[in-house]
XYZ file of C-alpha atoms in Angstrom:
403
model
C 65.630 94.491 63.838
C 66.741 90.877 64.031
C 64.808 88.228 65.887
C 65.774 87.712 69.529
C 65.899 84.118 70.777
C 67.051 83.146 74.248
C 67.168 79.514 75.301
C 68.408 79.664 78.888
C 69.694 76.096 78.728
C 72.061 77.143 75.924
C 73.512 79.974 78.031
C 73.774 77.784 81.122
C 75.586 74.971 79.344
C 77.918 77.412 77.571
C 78.932 78.787 80.966
C 79.654 75.278 82.228
C 81.844 74.540 79.189
C 83.803 77.745 79.795
C 84.229 76.926 83.488
C 85.772 73.596 82.491
C 88.281 75.397 80.284
C 89.520 77.303 83.328
C 90.027 73.981 85.112
C 91.944 72.663 82.096
C 94.229 75.721 82.021
C 95.066 75.394 85.714
C 95.853 71.717 85.104
C 98.245 72.801 82.320
C 100.063 75.126 84.715
C 100.407 72.336 87.282
C 101.603 69.953 84.544
C 104.368 72.346 83.507
C 105.419 72.869 87.114
C 105.603 69.123 87.745
C 107.145 67.932 84.470
C 108.293 70.876 82.319
C 111.437 71.745 84.262
C 114.990 70.596 83.523
C 116.116 70.583 87.161
C 118.219 67.514 87.878
C 118.505 66.676 84.181
C 121.508 68.809 83.265
C 125.165 67.887 83.305
C 128.235 70.093 83.224
C 127.866 70.815 79.510
C 124.281 72.084 79.770
C 124.503 74.340 82.815
C 124.106 77.323 80.492
C 120.686 76.044 79.449
C 119.193 76.290 82.944
C 118.407 80.058 82.903
C 116.583 79.741 79.566
C 114.665 76.695 80.771
C 113.633 78.461 83.986
C 112.524 81.546 82.045
C 110.499 79.430 79.605
C 108.849 77.570 82.484
C 107.921 80.814 84.242
C 106.492 82.265 81.037
C 104.560 79.096 80.225
C 102.951 79.006 83.657
C 102.081 82.702 83.480
C 100.420 82.122 80.098
C 98.317 79.192 81.318
C 97.429 80.930 84.604
C 96.288 84.026 82.695
C 94.239 81.886 80.321
C 92.593 80.239 83.332
C 91.502 83.666 84.593
C 90.201 84.548 81.121
C 88.096 81.369 81.030
C 86.881 81.954 84.591
C 85.801 85.476 83.627
C 83.874 84.386 80.538
C 82.274 81.558 82.528
C 81.244 84.007 85.250
C 79.671 86.361 82.695
C 77.681 83.507 81.137
C 76.608 82.280 84.572
C 75.595 85.785 85.656
C 73.563 86.198 82.466
C 71.815 82.871 83.071
C 71.066 83.795 86.698
C 69.665 87.185 85.675
C 67.348 85.578 83.120
C 66.221 82.929 85.615
C 65.515 85.571 88.260
C 63.416 87.529 85.767
C 61.554 84.355 84.757
C 60.853 83.433 88.382
C 59.548 86.925 89.102
C 57.259 86.859 86.069
C 56.081 83.336 86.966
C 55.135 84.432 90.491
C 53.312 87.528 89.266
C 51.300 85.518 86.737
C 50.414 82.943 89.370
C 49.195 85.618 91.781
C 47.298 87.380 89.002
C 45.594 84.138 88.001
C 44.565 83.540 91.595
C 43.232 87.072 92.042
C 41.158 86.863 88.868
C 39.974 83.348 89.684
C 40.422 82.681 86.006
C 41.127 79.009 86.379
C 44.733 79.548 85.315
C 46.549 76.232 85.188
C 49.993 77.793 85.431
C 52.874 78.124 82.991
C 56.091 76.198 82.542
C 58.301 76.441 85.615
C 61.466 78.565 85.318
C 64.458 76.828 83.778
C 66.928 75.166 86.138
C 70.578 74.340 85.494
C 71.239 71.484 83.035
C 74.614 69.848 83.788
C 76.730 68.965 80.772
C 78.097 65.477 80.415
C 81.631 64.356 79.567
C 83.440 65.774 76.544
C 82.595 64.402 73.112
C 86.186 63.232 72.541
C 89.549 62.958 74.275
C 93.213 62.351 73.516
C 94.039 59.281 71.394
C 94.813 56.188 73.436
C 98.359 56.227 72.061
C 99.017 59.778 73.226
C 102.271 60.005 75.179
C 103.551 56.658 73.902
C 107.328 56.341 73.799
C 107.009 54.439 70.532
C 106.531 57.689 68.593
C 108.843 60.628 68.131
C 107.975 63.997 69.642
C 107.140 65.563 66.292
C 104.814 62.653 65.533
C 102.971 63.416 68.769
C 102.667 67.045 67.740
C 101.228 65.988 64.372
C 98.723 63.651 66.001
C 97.414 66.579 68.049
C 96.408 68.322 64.866
C 94.593 65.207 63.669
C 92.671 64.764 66.917
C 91.178 68.278 67.010
C 91.409 69.238 63.353
C 87.649 69.461 62.714
C 86.980 71.790 65.617
C 90.065 73.880 64.841
C 88.991 74.264 61.212
C 85.639 75.480 62.488
C 87.425 78.248 64.396
C 89.373 79.638 61.444
C 87.707 82.558 59.713
C 84.817 82.802 62.180
C 85.450 86.494 62.714
C 85.154 87.211 58.993
C 81.406 87.030 58.457
C 79.050 86.924 61.430
C 76.002 86.723 59.164
C 77.279 83.444 57.720
C 77.195 81.680 61.074
C 74.734 78.840 61.212
C 73.665 76.583 64.013
C 74.425 72.882 64.047
C 71.280 71.991 65.935
C 73.423 70.109 68.463
C 73.158 70.739 72.188
C 75.928 72.781 73.747
C 78.683 70.435 74.930
C 82.415 70.241 75.443
C 84.070 69.083 72.238
C 87.428 67.817 73.554
C 88.664 66.864 77.023
C 91.796 69.024 77.118
C 93.119 67.532 80.357
C 93.254 64.090 78.730
C 96.371 65.282 76.873
C 98.214 65.997 80.127
C 99.540 62.469 80.588
C 102.578 61.837 82.757
C 105.614 61.988 80.431
C 107.486 58.725 80.010
C 110.966 58.616 78.499
C 112.313 55.852 76.298
C 113.025 52.883 78.542
C 116.236 51.689 76.898
C 118.210 54.946 76.593
C 120.797 54.301 79.298
C 120.938 50.599 78.488
C 121.924 51.480 74.918
C 124.512 53.965 76.168
C 125.981 51.376 78.513
C 126.727 48.970 75.677
C 128.037 51.803 73.494
C 131.018 51.708 75.840
C 131.802 48.221 74.599
C 131.242 44.676 75.751
C 133.949 44.778 78.407
C 132.957 48.031 80.125
C 129.267 47.370 79.551
C 129.525 43.988 81.230
C 131.488 45.396 84.155
C 128.940 48.208 84.556
C 126.032 45.752 84.426
C 127.563 43.635 87.200
C 128.271 46.815 89.199
C 124.607 47.854 88.929
C 123.394 44.449 90.117
C 125.656 44.672 93.175
C 125.362 48.360 94.103
C 122.008 49.347 92.615
C 123.033 51.996 90.102
C 124.985 52.282 86.873
C 128.539 53.511 87.348
C 128.731 54.784 83.760
C 125.396 56.574 84.052
C 125.846 58.197 87.455
C 129.579 58.936 87.380
C 130.233 59.716 83.700
C 127.171 60.308 81.504
C 124.911 62.348 83.815
C 127.532 64.575 85.504
C 129.062 65.513 82.150
C 126.321 65.499 79.504
C 123.122 65.292 81.551
C 120.188 62.900 81.670
C 118.492 62.590 78.262
C 115.465 60.972 79.867
C 114.758 64.031 82.008
C 115.027 66.350 79.017
C 112.848 64.028 76.930
C 110.113 64.036 79.576
C 110.239 67.827 79.896
C 109.861 68.162 76.118
C 106.853 65.838 76.194
C 105.268 67.945 78.953
C 105.458 71.067 76.779
C 104.006 69.122 73.852
C 101.179 67.918 76.095
C 100.315 71.479 77.100
C 100.373 72.604 73.464
C 97.888 69.847 72.625
C 95.696 70.823 75.569
C 95.725 74.468 74.425
C 94.555 73.390 70.982
C 91.772 71.378 72.605
C 90.663 74.436 74.600
C 90.705 76.426 71.342
C 88.501 73.752 69.773
C 86.055 73.971 72.671
C 85.692 77.735 72.266
C 85.155 77.275 68.526
C 82.524 74.630 69.237
C 80.549 77.153 71.297
C 80.223 79.384 68.236
C 78.267 76.850 66.188
C 76.291 75.182 68.990
C 74.883 78.394 70.518
C 73.409 79.852 67.299
C 70.135 77.900 67.314
C 69.149 78.637 70.913
C 70.544 82.136 71.348
C 70.294 85.036 68.910
C 70.506 88.803 69.125
C 73.226 91.382 69.713
C 74.400 89.871 73.014
C 74.558 86.394 71.486
C 76.573 87.611 68.502
C 78.949 89.461 70.842
C 79.424 86.232 72.799
C 80.243 84.276 69.655
C 82.669 86.955 68.446
C 84.429 86.683 71.810
C 84.573 82.871 71.618
C 85.985 82.986 68.084
C 88.574 85.564 69.138
C 89.723 83.489 72.108
C 89.922 80.383 69.923
C 92.033 82.223 67.354
C 94.397 83.548 70.032
C 94.877 80.069 71.490
C 95.706 78.702 68.050
C 98.492 81.291 67.853
C 99.843 80.431 71.304
C 99.896 76.613 71.014
C 102.595 76.441 68.271
C 104.897 78.549 70.461
C 104.681 75.878 73.158
C 105.460 73.318 70.455
C 108.563 75.359 69.584
C 109.821 74.969 73.160
C 109.022 71.238 73.060
C 110.881 70.789 69.768
C 113.922 72.712 71.024
C 113.996 70.603 74.190
C 113.631 67.448 72.124
C 116.624 68.477 70.017
C 118.663 69.034 73.175
C 117.671 65.593 74.443
C 118.729 63.935 71.186
C 122.081 65.714 71.265
C 122.641 64.664 74.868
C 122.181 61.084 73.700
C 124.706 61.783 70.936
C 127.258 63.177 73.372
C 126.770 60.225 75.718
C 127.097 57.800 72.806
C 130.284 59.602 71.743
C 131.657 59.296 75.264
C 130.725 55.620 75.297
C 132.443 55.093 71.946
C 135.514 56.877 73.262
C 135.603 54.740 76.390
C 135.306 51.603 74.275
C 138.187 52.608 72.002
C 140.338 53.619 74.962
C 139.669 50.324 76.717
C 140.620 48.465 73.530
C 143.829 50.485 73.228
C 144.725 49.827 76.856
C 144.168 46.091 76.364
C 146.395 46.145 73.265
C 149.103 48.126 75.064
C 149.004 45.778 78.047
C 149.310 42.753 75.749
C 152.233 44.308 73.838
C 154.075 45.288 77.010
C 153.693 41.741 78.289
C 155.892 40.468 75.432
C 159.441 41.884 75.733
C 161.183 42.615 72.469
C 158.619 41.840 69.782
C 155.693 43.263 71.741
C 157.567 46.443 72.558
C 158.517 46.832 68.923
C 154.889 46.546 67.852
C 153.942 49.132 70.486
C 156.521 51.607 69.164
C 155.474 50.972 65.557
C 151.802 51.635 66.283
C 152.288 54.448 68.807
C 151.427 57.190 66.312
C 148.209 55.437 65.297
C 147.182 55.001 68.940
C 147.798 58.663 69.741
C 145.901 59.731 66.619
C 142.977 57.520 67.647
C 142.851 59.190 71.055
C 142.839 62.662 69.482
C 140.095 61.579 67.059
C 137.938 60.525 69.981
C 138.504 63.874 71.687
C 137.597 65.737 68.478
C 134.407 63.676 68.122
C 133.221 64.505 71.633
C 134.194 68.157 71.152
C 132.142 68.361 67.933
C 129.124 66.856 69.671
C 129.476 69.359 72.507
C 129.565 72.211 69.989
C 126.298 70.885 68.570
C 124.839 71.001 72.064
C 125.814 74.654 72.396
C 124.033 75.313 69.084
C 120.967 73.595 70.531
C 121.158 75.863 73.574
C 121.092 78.877 71.249
C 118.030 77.422 69.508
C 116.371 76.911 72.872
C 116.971 80.583 73.647
C 115.062 81.448 70.459
C 112.220 79.141 71.514
C 112.124 80.800 74.932
C 111.802 84.174 73.204
C 108.820 82.800 71.269
C 107.251 81.738 74.563
C 107.545 85.352 75.727
C 105.730 86.323 72.528
C 102.861 84.026 73.500
C 102.530 85.945 76.761
C 101.960 89.184 74.839
C 99.149 87.528 72.849
C 97.481 86.249 76.010
C 97.863 89.575 77.831
C 96.107 91.382 74.970
C 93.360 88.755 75.012
C 92.936 89.008 78.783
C 92.824 92.803 78.674
C 89.936 92.730 76.201
C 87.985 90.072 78.108
C 88.453 91.781 81.476
C 87.416 95.167 80.064
C 84.218 93.755 78.554
C 83.421 91.888 81.770
C 83.957 95.051 83.815
C 81.706 97.051 81.510
C 78.989 94.393 81.739
C 79.103 94.374 85.549
C 79.016 98.161 85.821
């Protein structure tokens, strides 16, 4: 029979870490609700994307809400275990004190029962550059891996050999502050400014003056957004999904951290069962996080293509304005000017059709991106199945422990 060791402080602090993970998961759900939607960001071309975006948002929130309940349940079980041990210790302490008094044995008392030991802040948090508009979305995703890589590596393979687990000797603590990744998304500041000047110096200048007088960009509000959508809104929504993916990986790292830091102070069958559960939850979260990244990447692709469509429209407007200026100049010169107009008429018409074909090709690419987003939304549904299986196991074990 293996040695049984129970350090109540270890159990207490583990419960506090798990309670924090529930708070993090609820913050993820709120983050998606506030920033992960595409409402108000879609133009005429992308109306077909709205149902997929709404479905992905609903699934993402259901996943994070379910994970919050899972973390709350594991935290409750740890807290209940700690309370039961403390109650037993207090009862034994009182009995020994009364016995010592009855025997008049000069008993000086024993150590007082353990009280709760609050954990401090997390050992690490998101990099200071997290959420910066200077990096591309996929660079942000990569930096997530770097920031929690050690704790994530510790989670992999933990279910393989329980006997190989060894304690770190460190006190139980939270490894990563998951909520620190949930920064308010910020889109690139110069997107619409670049699109304005893609329409050419003449139209860009007119639009700039119009904005100074009226307060909004005519090209942006009357042409780009109604037709192709707002790339900034899509970019921010993509960043929100990437933020949640990073936070999920941080929560996975925190569960993995509990495996190594609870070994020294807590051993026995119950302790091993706890660590198996923590490793299982960590592994499930590591499967779910990439599916949120898939949604973020698909949204990012849509945002880039919206910029392409808007740039194509701007290019078309510039060419059309140049053609109109040329035609006006040629019509102003009777005879020679009219002759030049007739001689170049075919080229002008061909230029107009080329512009139309360019915009049409870009729109087709957007429809392809919508199809890719549908695939990403299906992957998000797959993440729900993983979390539901995880929750079912945790809730069953918690119910059995209570009964």
